[in-house]
Amino acid sequence: RKATNRFVVGYCRVSTEEQARDGLSLESQQARIRDYCGAHGLELAEILTDAGGSGKHLQRPAIQALLAQLRAGRVGAVVITRLDRLTRRTRDLLALAEDDFRAHGVRLISLSEQLDTQSPAGMLMLTVLGALAQMERELIAERTRDALAYKRTRGEWLGGMPLGFTSAQNGRLEGEVASEAEAVRLILRARAAGATFRAIARQLRDGGYATKRGGTWHDSTVRKVWNRRDTYESRFA
């Protein structure tokens, strides 16, 4: 602890997907934080961790515990391995930096970015890095949307395998599951005749038909098939 009796706290976060892809294990993050504090004379009080927590929001147990301590004036510095361990959203990152860290006089140290908000240059760097990270994510999302839109214009199938088909080759639905195709035809005919989704679901259950995953028919599952009728009408009508 420092003379102010305020803690130095480490914070780590990893999602299962990230750990598998990037090796961002909690143990690795914790070791880096301990090594940094030891090398720079910072007495580390504790390391808070969110295992499997998404960086898209702040509703995580450990980050909320950290913020509660910070707002109560018990934290003097927070050490993280990377800015996106706190959050992946620029809006949240800047709000944390301005409304929590700066407002309560808390020093934020991020090891990968070599960032220390104790200086004005550190605060500027935090703002710039957060904005660049957000722009990169938005560009990726835009490219993904463009690619999907292009596939749709080509008539390629996107998403999970719908009822009645066995596979999708080169974006085209192929194969036919006889029992599923029969269920699709029943839905199309009954709905066209004015039957409700609930009545059709009851008819499918009574007829022993199973859903794609072998489950029970409900009005919501019938509705999903009906909403995809453009996919089915050329094949199963």
CSV table of C-alpha atoms in Angstrom, one decimal:
chain,number,residue,atom,x,y,z
A,1,ARG,CA,0.0,0.0,0.0
A,2,LYS,CA,1.0,3.6,-0.4
A,3,ALA,CA,1.2,6.3,2.2
A,4,THR,CA,-2.4,7.3,1.3
A,5,ASN,CA,-3.6,3.9,2.6
A,6,ARG,CA,-5.1,3.3,-0.9
A,7,PHE,CA,-4.7,-0.1,-2.5
A,8,VAL,CA,-3.0,-1.1,-5.7
A,9,VAL,CA,-5.3,-3.5,-7.4
A,10,GLY,CA,-4.9,-5.7,-10.5
A,11,TYR,CA,-7.7,-6.6,-12.8
A,12,CYS,CA,-7.9,-9.5,-15.3
A,13,ARG,CA,-10.6,-10.7,-17.7
A,14,VAL,CA,-10.8,-13.5,-20.2
A,15,SER,CA,-13.6,-15.2,-22.2
A,16,THR,CA,-13.4,-18.9,-23.1
A,17,GLU,CA,-13.1,-18.0,-26.8
A,18,GLU,CA,-10.3,-15.5,-26.2
A,19,GLN,CA,-8.3,-17.9,-24.0
A,20,ALA,CA,-8.4,-20.6,-26.7
A,21,ARG,CA,-7.6,-18.2,-29.5
A,22,ASP,CA,-5.0,-15.8,-28.0
A,23,GLY,CA,-3.7,-17.6,-24.9
A,24,LEU,CA,-5.0,-14.7,-22.7
A,25,SER,CA,-5.2,-17.0,-19.7
A,26,LEU,CA,-5.9,-15.5,-16.3
A,27,GLU,CA,-2.7,-17.0,-15.0
A,28,SER,CA,-0.7,-15.2,-17.6
A,29,GLN,CA,-2.3,-11.9,-16.9
A,30,GLN,CA,-1.9,-12.3,-13.2
A,31,ALA,CA,1.8,-13.2,-13.5
A,32,ARG,CA,2.4,-10.1,-15.7
A,33,ILE,CA,0.7,-7.8,-13.2
A,34,ARG,CA,2.6,-9.2,-10.2
A,35,ASP,CA,5.9,-8.9,-12.1
A,36,TYR,CA,5.2,-5.3,-13.0
A,37,CYS,CA,4.3,-4.3,-9.5
A,38,GLY,CA,7.3,-6.0,-8.1
A,39,ALA,CA,9.6,-4.3,-10.5
A,40,HIS,CA,8.1,-0.9,-9.9
A,41,GLY,CA,7.8,-1.0,-6.2
A,42,LEU,CA,4.0,-1.1,-6.2
A,43,GLU,CA,2.5,-3.2,-3.3
A,44,LEU,CA,-0.2,-5.2,-4.9
A,45,ALA,CA,-3.2,-5.7,-2.5
A,46,GLU,CA,-5.2,-8.1,-4.7
A,47,ILE,CA,-6.1,-9.2,-8.3
A,48,LEU,CA,-9.7,-9.2,-9.2
A,49,THR,CA,-10.7,-11.6,-12.1
A,50,ASP,CA,-13.7,-12.1,-14.4
A,51,ALA,CA,-13.4,-15.5,-15.9
A,52,GLY,CA,-15.6,-16.0,-19.1
A,53,GLY,CA,-16.8,-12.4,-19.0
A,54,SER,CA,-17.7,-10.4,-22.1
A,55,GLY,CA,-15.8,-7.2,-22.8
A,56,LYS,CA,-18.9,-5.7,-24.5
A,57,HIS,CA,-20.5,-4.6,-21.2
A,58,LEU,CA,-19.5,-3.8,-17.6
A,59,GLN,CA,-22.0,-6.2,-15.9
A,60,ARG,CA,-19.3,-8.4,-14.6
A,61,PRO,CA,-18.8,-9.3,-10.9
A,62,ALA,CA,-15.1,-8.4,-10.6
A,63,ILE,CA,-15.2,-5.2,-12.5
A,64,GLN,CA,-18.3,-4.1,-10.5
A,65,ALA,CA,-16.4,-5.0,-7.3
A,66,LEU,CA,-13.4,-3.0,-8.5
A,67,LEU,CA,-15.5,0.1,-9.3
A,68,ALA,CA,-17.2,-0.1,-5.9
A,69,GLN,CA,-13.8,0.0,-4.1
A,70,LEU,CA,-12.6,2.7,-6.4
A,71,ARG,CA,-15.7,4.9,-5.8
A,72,ALA,CA,-15.3,4.3,-2.1
A,73,GLY,CA,-11.8,5.8,-2.2
A,74,ARG,CA,-10.0,2.7,-1.3
A,75,VAL,CA,-8.1,2.2,-4.6
A,76,GLY,CA,-5.0,4.3,-5.6
A,77,ALA,CA,-4.0,2.5,-8.8
A,78,VAL,CA,-5.3,-0.2,-11.1
A,79,VAL,CA,-3.0,-2.4,-13.1
A,80,ILE,CA,-4.2,-4.3,-16.2
A,81,THR,CA,-2.4,-6.1,-19.0
A,82,ARG,CA,-4.4,-4.6,-21.8
A,83,LEU,CA,-7.1,-1.9,-22.1
A,84,ASP,CA,-9.6,-4.3,-23.6
A,85,ARG,CA,-9.5,-6.3,-20.4
A,86,LEU,CA,-11.6,-3.4,-18.9
A,87,THR,CA,-14.0,-3.1,-21.8
A,88,ARG,CA,-14.1,-3.3,-25.6
A,89,ARG,CA,-16.4,-0.3,-26.0
A,90,THR,CA,-14.8,3.1,-26.4
A,91,ARG,CA,-17.7,4.8,-24.8
A,92,ASP,CA,-17.3,2.7,-21.6
A,93,LEU,CA,-13.6,3.0,-21.6
A,94,LEU,CA,-13.6,6.8,-21.8
A,95,ALA,CA,-16.4,7.0,-19.2
A,96,LEU,CA,-14.4,4.8,-16.8
A,97,ALA,CA,-11.3,6.9,-17.4
A,98,GLU,CA,-13.1,10.3,-16.9
A,99,ASP,CA,-15.8,9.5,-14.4
A,100,ASP,CA,-14.1,6.9,-12.3
A,101,PHE,CA,-10.3,6.8,-12.6
A,102,ARG,CA,-9.7,10.6,-13.0
A,103,ALA,CA,-12.6,11.7,-10.8
A,104,HIS,CA,-11.3,9.6,-7.9
A,105,GLY,CA,-7.7,10.3,-8.5
A,106,VAL,CA,-7.0,6.6,-9.4
A,107,ARG,CA,-4.0,5.8,-11.6
A,108,LEU,CA,-4.6,3.4,-14.5
A,109,ILE,CA,-1.7,1.4,-15.8
A,110,SER,CA,-2.0,-0.8,-18.9
A,111,LEU,CA,1.1,-2.9,-19.6
A,112,SER,CA,0.7,-3.8,-23.3
A,113,GLU,CA,0.0,-0.2,-24.3
A,114,GLN,CA,2.7,1.1,-21.8
A,115,LEU,CA,0.0,3.5,-20.6
A,116,ASP,CA,0.0,5.3,-17.3
A,117,THR,CA,-2.7,7.9,-16.7
A,118,GLN,CA,-0.7,9.6,-14.0
A,119,SER,CA,0.5,11.9,-16.8
A,120,PRO,CA,-1.6,14.1,-19.2
A,121,ALA,CA,0.2,12.3,-22.1
A,122,GLY,CA,-1.2,9.0,-20.6
A,123,MET,CA,-4.7,10.3,-20.6
A,124,LEU,CA,-4.4,11.5,-24.2
A,125,MET,CA,-3.0,8.2,-25.3
A,126,LEU,CA,-5.9,6.4,-23.6
A,127,THR,CA,-8.4,8.5,-25.6
A,128,VAL,CA,-6.6,7.9,-28.9
A,129,LEU,CA,-6.1,4.2,-28.4
A,130,GLY,CA,-9.7,3.7,-27.4
A,131,ALA,CA,-10.9,5.6,-30.5
A,132,LEU,CA,-8.7,3.6,-32.8
A,133,ALA,CA,-9.8,0.3,-31.3
A,134,GLN,CA,-13.4,1.2,-31.8
A,135,MET,CA,-12.8,2.3,-35.4
A,136,GLU,CA,-11.1,-1.0,-36.1
A,137,ARG,CA,-14.1,-3.0,-34.7
A,138,GLU,CA,-16.6,-0.9,-36.7
A,139,LEU,CA,-14.6,-1.4,-39.9
A,140,ILE,CA,-14.6,-5.2,-39.4
A,141,ALA,CA,-18.3,-5.2,-38.7
A,142,GLU,CA,-18.9,-3.1,-41.9
A,143,ARG,CA,-16.9,-5.5,-44.0
A,144,THR,CA,-18.8,-8.4,-42.5
A,145,ARG,CA,-22.1,-6.8,-43.3
A,146,ASP,CA,-21.0,-6.0,-46.9
A,147,ALA,CA,-19.9,-9.6,-47.4
A,148,LEU,CA,-23.2,-11.0,-46.1
A,149,ALA,CA,-25.2,-8.6,-48.2
A,150,TYR,CA,-23.3,-9.7,-51.3
A,151,LYS,CA,-24.0,-13.4,-50.5
A,152,ARG,CA,-27.7,-12.6,-50.2
A,153,THR,CA,-27.8,-10.9,-53.6
A,154,ARG,CA,-26.4,-14.2,-55.0
A,155,GLY,CA,-29.1,-16.2,-53.3
A,156,GLU,CA,-26.7,-18.0,-51.0
A,157,TRP,CA,-28.0,-19.4,-47.8
A,158,LEU,CA,-26.8,-17.9,-44.6
A,159,GLY,CA,-27.3,-19.3,-41.1
A,160,GLY,CA,-28.2,-22.6,-39.6
A,161,MET,CA,-29.6,-25.5,-41.6
A,162,PRO,CA,-33.4,-25.0,-42.0
A,163,LEU,CA,-36.0,-27.7,-41.6
A,164,GLY,CA,-36.2,-30.1,-44.6
A,165,PHE,CA,-32.7,-29.8,-45.9
A,166,THR,CA,-29.5,-31.8,-45.3
A,167,SER,CA,-26.7,-29.5,-46.4
A,168,ALA,CA,-25.7,-26.3,-48.1
A,169,GLN,CA,-23.1,-26.6,-50.9
A,170,ASN,CA,-21.6,-23.3,-52.3
A,171,GLY,CA,-24.3,-21.4,-50.4
A,172,ARG,CA,-27.2,-23.4,-51.9
A,173,LEU,CA,-29.5,-25.6,-49.9
A,174,GLU,CA,-29.4,-29.2,-51.0
A,175,GLY,CA,-30.8,-32.6,-50.1
A,176,GLU,CA,-34.2,-33.4,-48.6
A,177,VAL,CA,-35.3,-35.0,-45.3
A,178,ALA,CA,-38.6,-36.6,-46.2
A,179,SER,CA,-40.2,-36.4,-42.7
A,180,GLU,CA,-39.1,-32.8,-42.3
A,181,ALA,CA,-40.3,-31.8,-45.8
A,182,GLU,CA,-43.7,-33.3,-45.0
A,183,ALA,CA,-43.9,-31.2,-41.9
A,184,VAL,CA,-43.0,-28.1,-43.9
A,185,ARG,CA,-45.7,-28.9,-46.5
A,186,LEU,CA,-48.3,-29.3,-43.7
A,187,ILE,CA,-47.3,-25.9,-42.2
A,188,LEU,CA,-47.5,-24.1,-45.6
A,189,ARG,CA,-50.9,-25.7,-46.4
A,190,ALA,CA,-52.5,-25.2,-43.0
A,191,ARG,CA,-51.3,-21.6,-42.6
A,192,ALA,CA,-52.5,-20.7,-46.1
A,193,ALA,CA,-55.9,-22.1,-45.2
A,194,GLY,CA,-56.0,-19.8,-42.2
A,195,ALA,CA,-54.9,-22.1,-39.3
A,196,THR,CA,-53.3,-20.4,-36.3
A,197,PHE,CA,-49.6,-21.2,-35.4
A,198,ARG,CA,-50.8,-22.8,-32.2
A,199,ALA,CA,-53.3,-25.1,-34.0
A,200,ILE,CA,-50.6,-26.1,-36.5
A,201,ALA,CA,-48.2,-26.9,-33.7
A,202,ARG,CA,-50.8,-29.1,-32.1
A,203,GLN,CA,-51.4,-30.9,-35.4
A,204,LEU,CA,-47.7,-31.5,-35.8
A,205,ARG,CA,-47.4,-32.9,-32.3
A,206,ASP,CA,-50.4,-35.1,-32.8
A,207,GLY,CA,-48.9,-36.4,-36.1
A,208,GLY,CA,-45.7,-37.3,-34.4
A,209,TYR,CA,-43.5,-34.8,-36.3
A,210,ALA,CA,-40.3,-33.7,-34.7
A,211,THR,CA,-38.5,-30.4,-35.1
A,212,LYS,CA,-35.1,-30.1,-36.7
A,213,ARG,CA,-33.4,-30.8,-33.4
A,214,GLY,CA,-35.9,-33.5,-32.4
A,215,GLY,CA,-37.8,-31.3,-30.1
A,216,THR,CA,-41.5,-30.5,-29.7
A,217,TRP,CA,-43.5,-28.2,-31.9
A,218,HIS,CA,-44.7,-24.9,-30.4
A,219,ASP,CA,-46.4,-21.9,-32.1
A,220,SER,CA,-43.1,-20.1,-32.1
A,221,THR,CA,-41.3,-22.9,-34.0
A,222,VAL,CA,-44.1,-23.0,-36.5
A,223,ARG,CA,-43.9,-19.3,-36.9
A,224,LYS,CA,-40.1,-19.5,-37.7
A,225,VAL,CA,-40.8,-22.0,-40.5
A,226,TRP,CA,-43.6,-19.8,-41.9
A,227,ASN,CA,-41.4,-16.8,-41.9
A,228,ARG,CA,-38.9,-18.7,-44.1
A,229,ARG,CA,-41.6,-19.7,-46.5
A,230,ASP,CA,-39.8,-18.1,-49.4
A,231,THR,CA,-37.1,-20.6,-48.9
A,232,TYR,CA,-39.5,-23.5,-49.0
A,233,GLU,CA,-42.2,-22.7,-51.5
A,234,SER,CA,-40.1,-23.5,-54.6
A,235,ARG,CA,-39.2,-26.9,-53.2
A,236,PHE,CA,-41.9,-28.1,-50.9
A,237,ALA,CA,-45.1,-26.3,-51.9
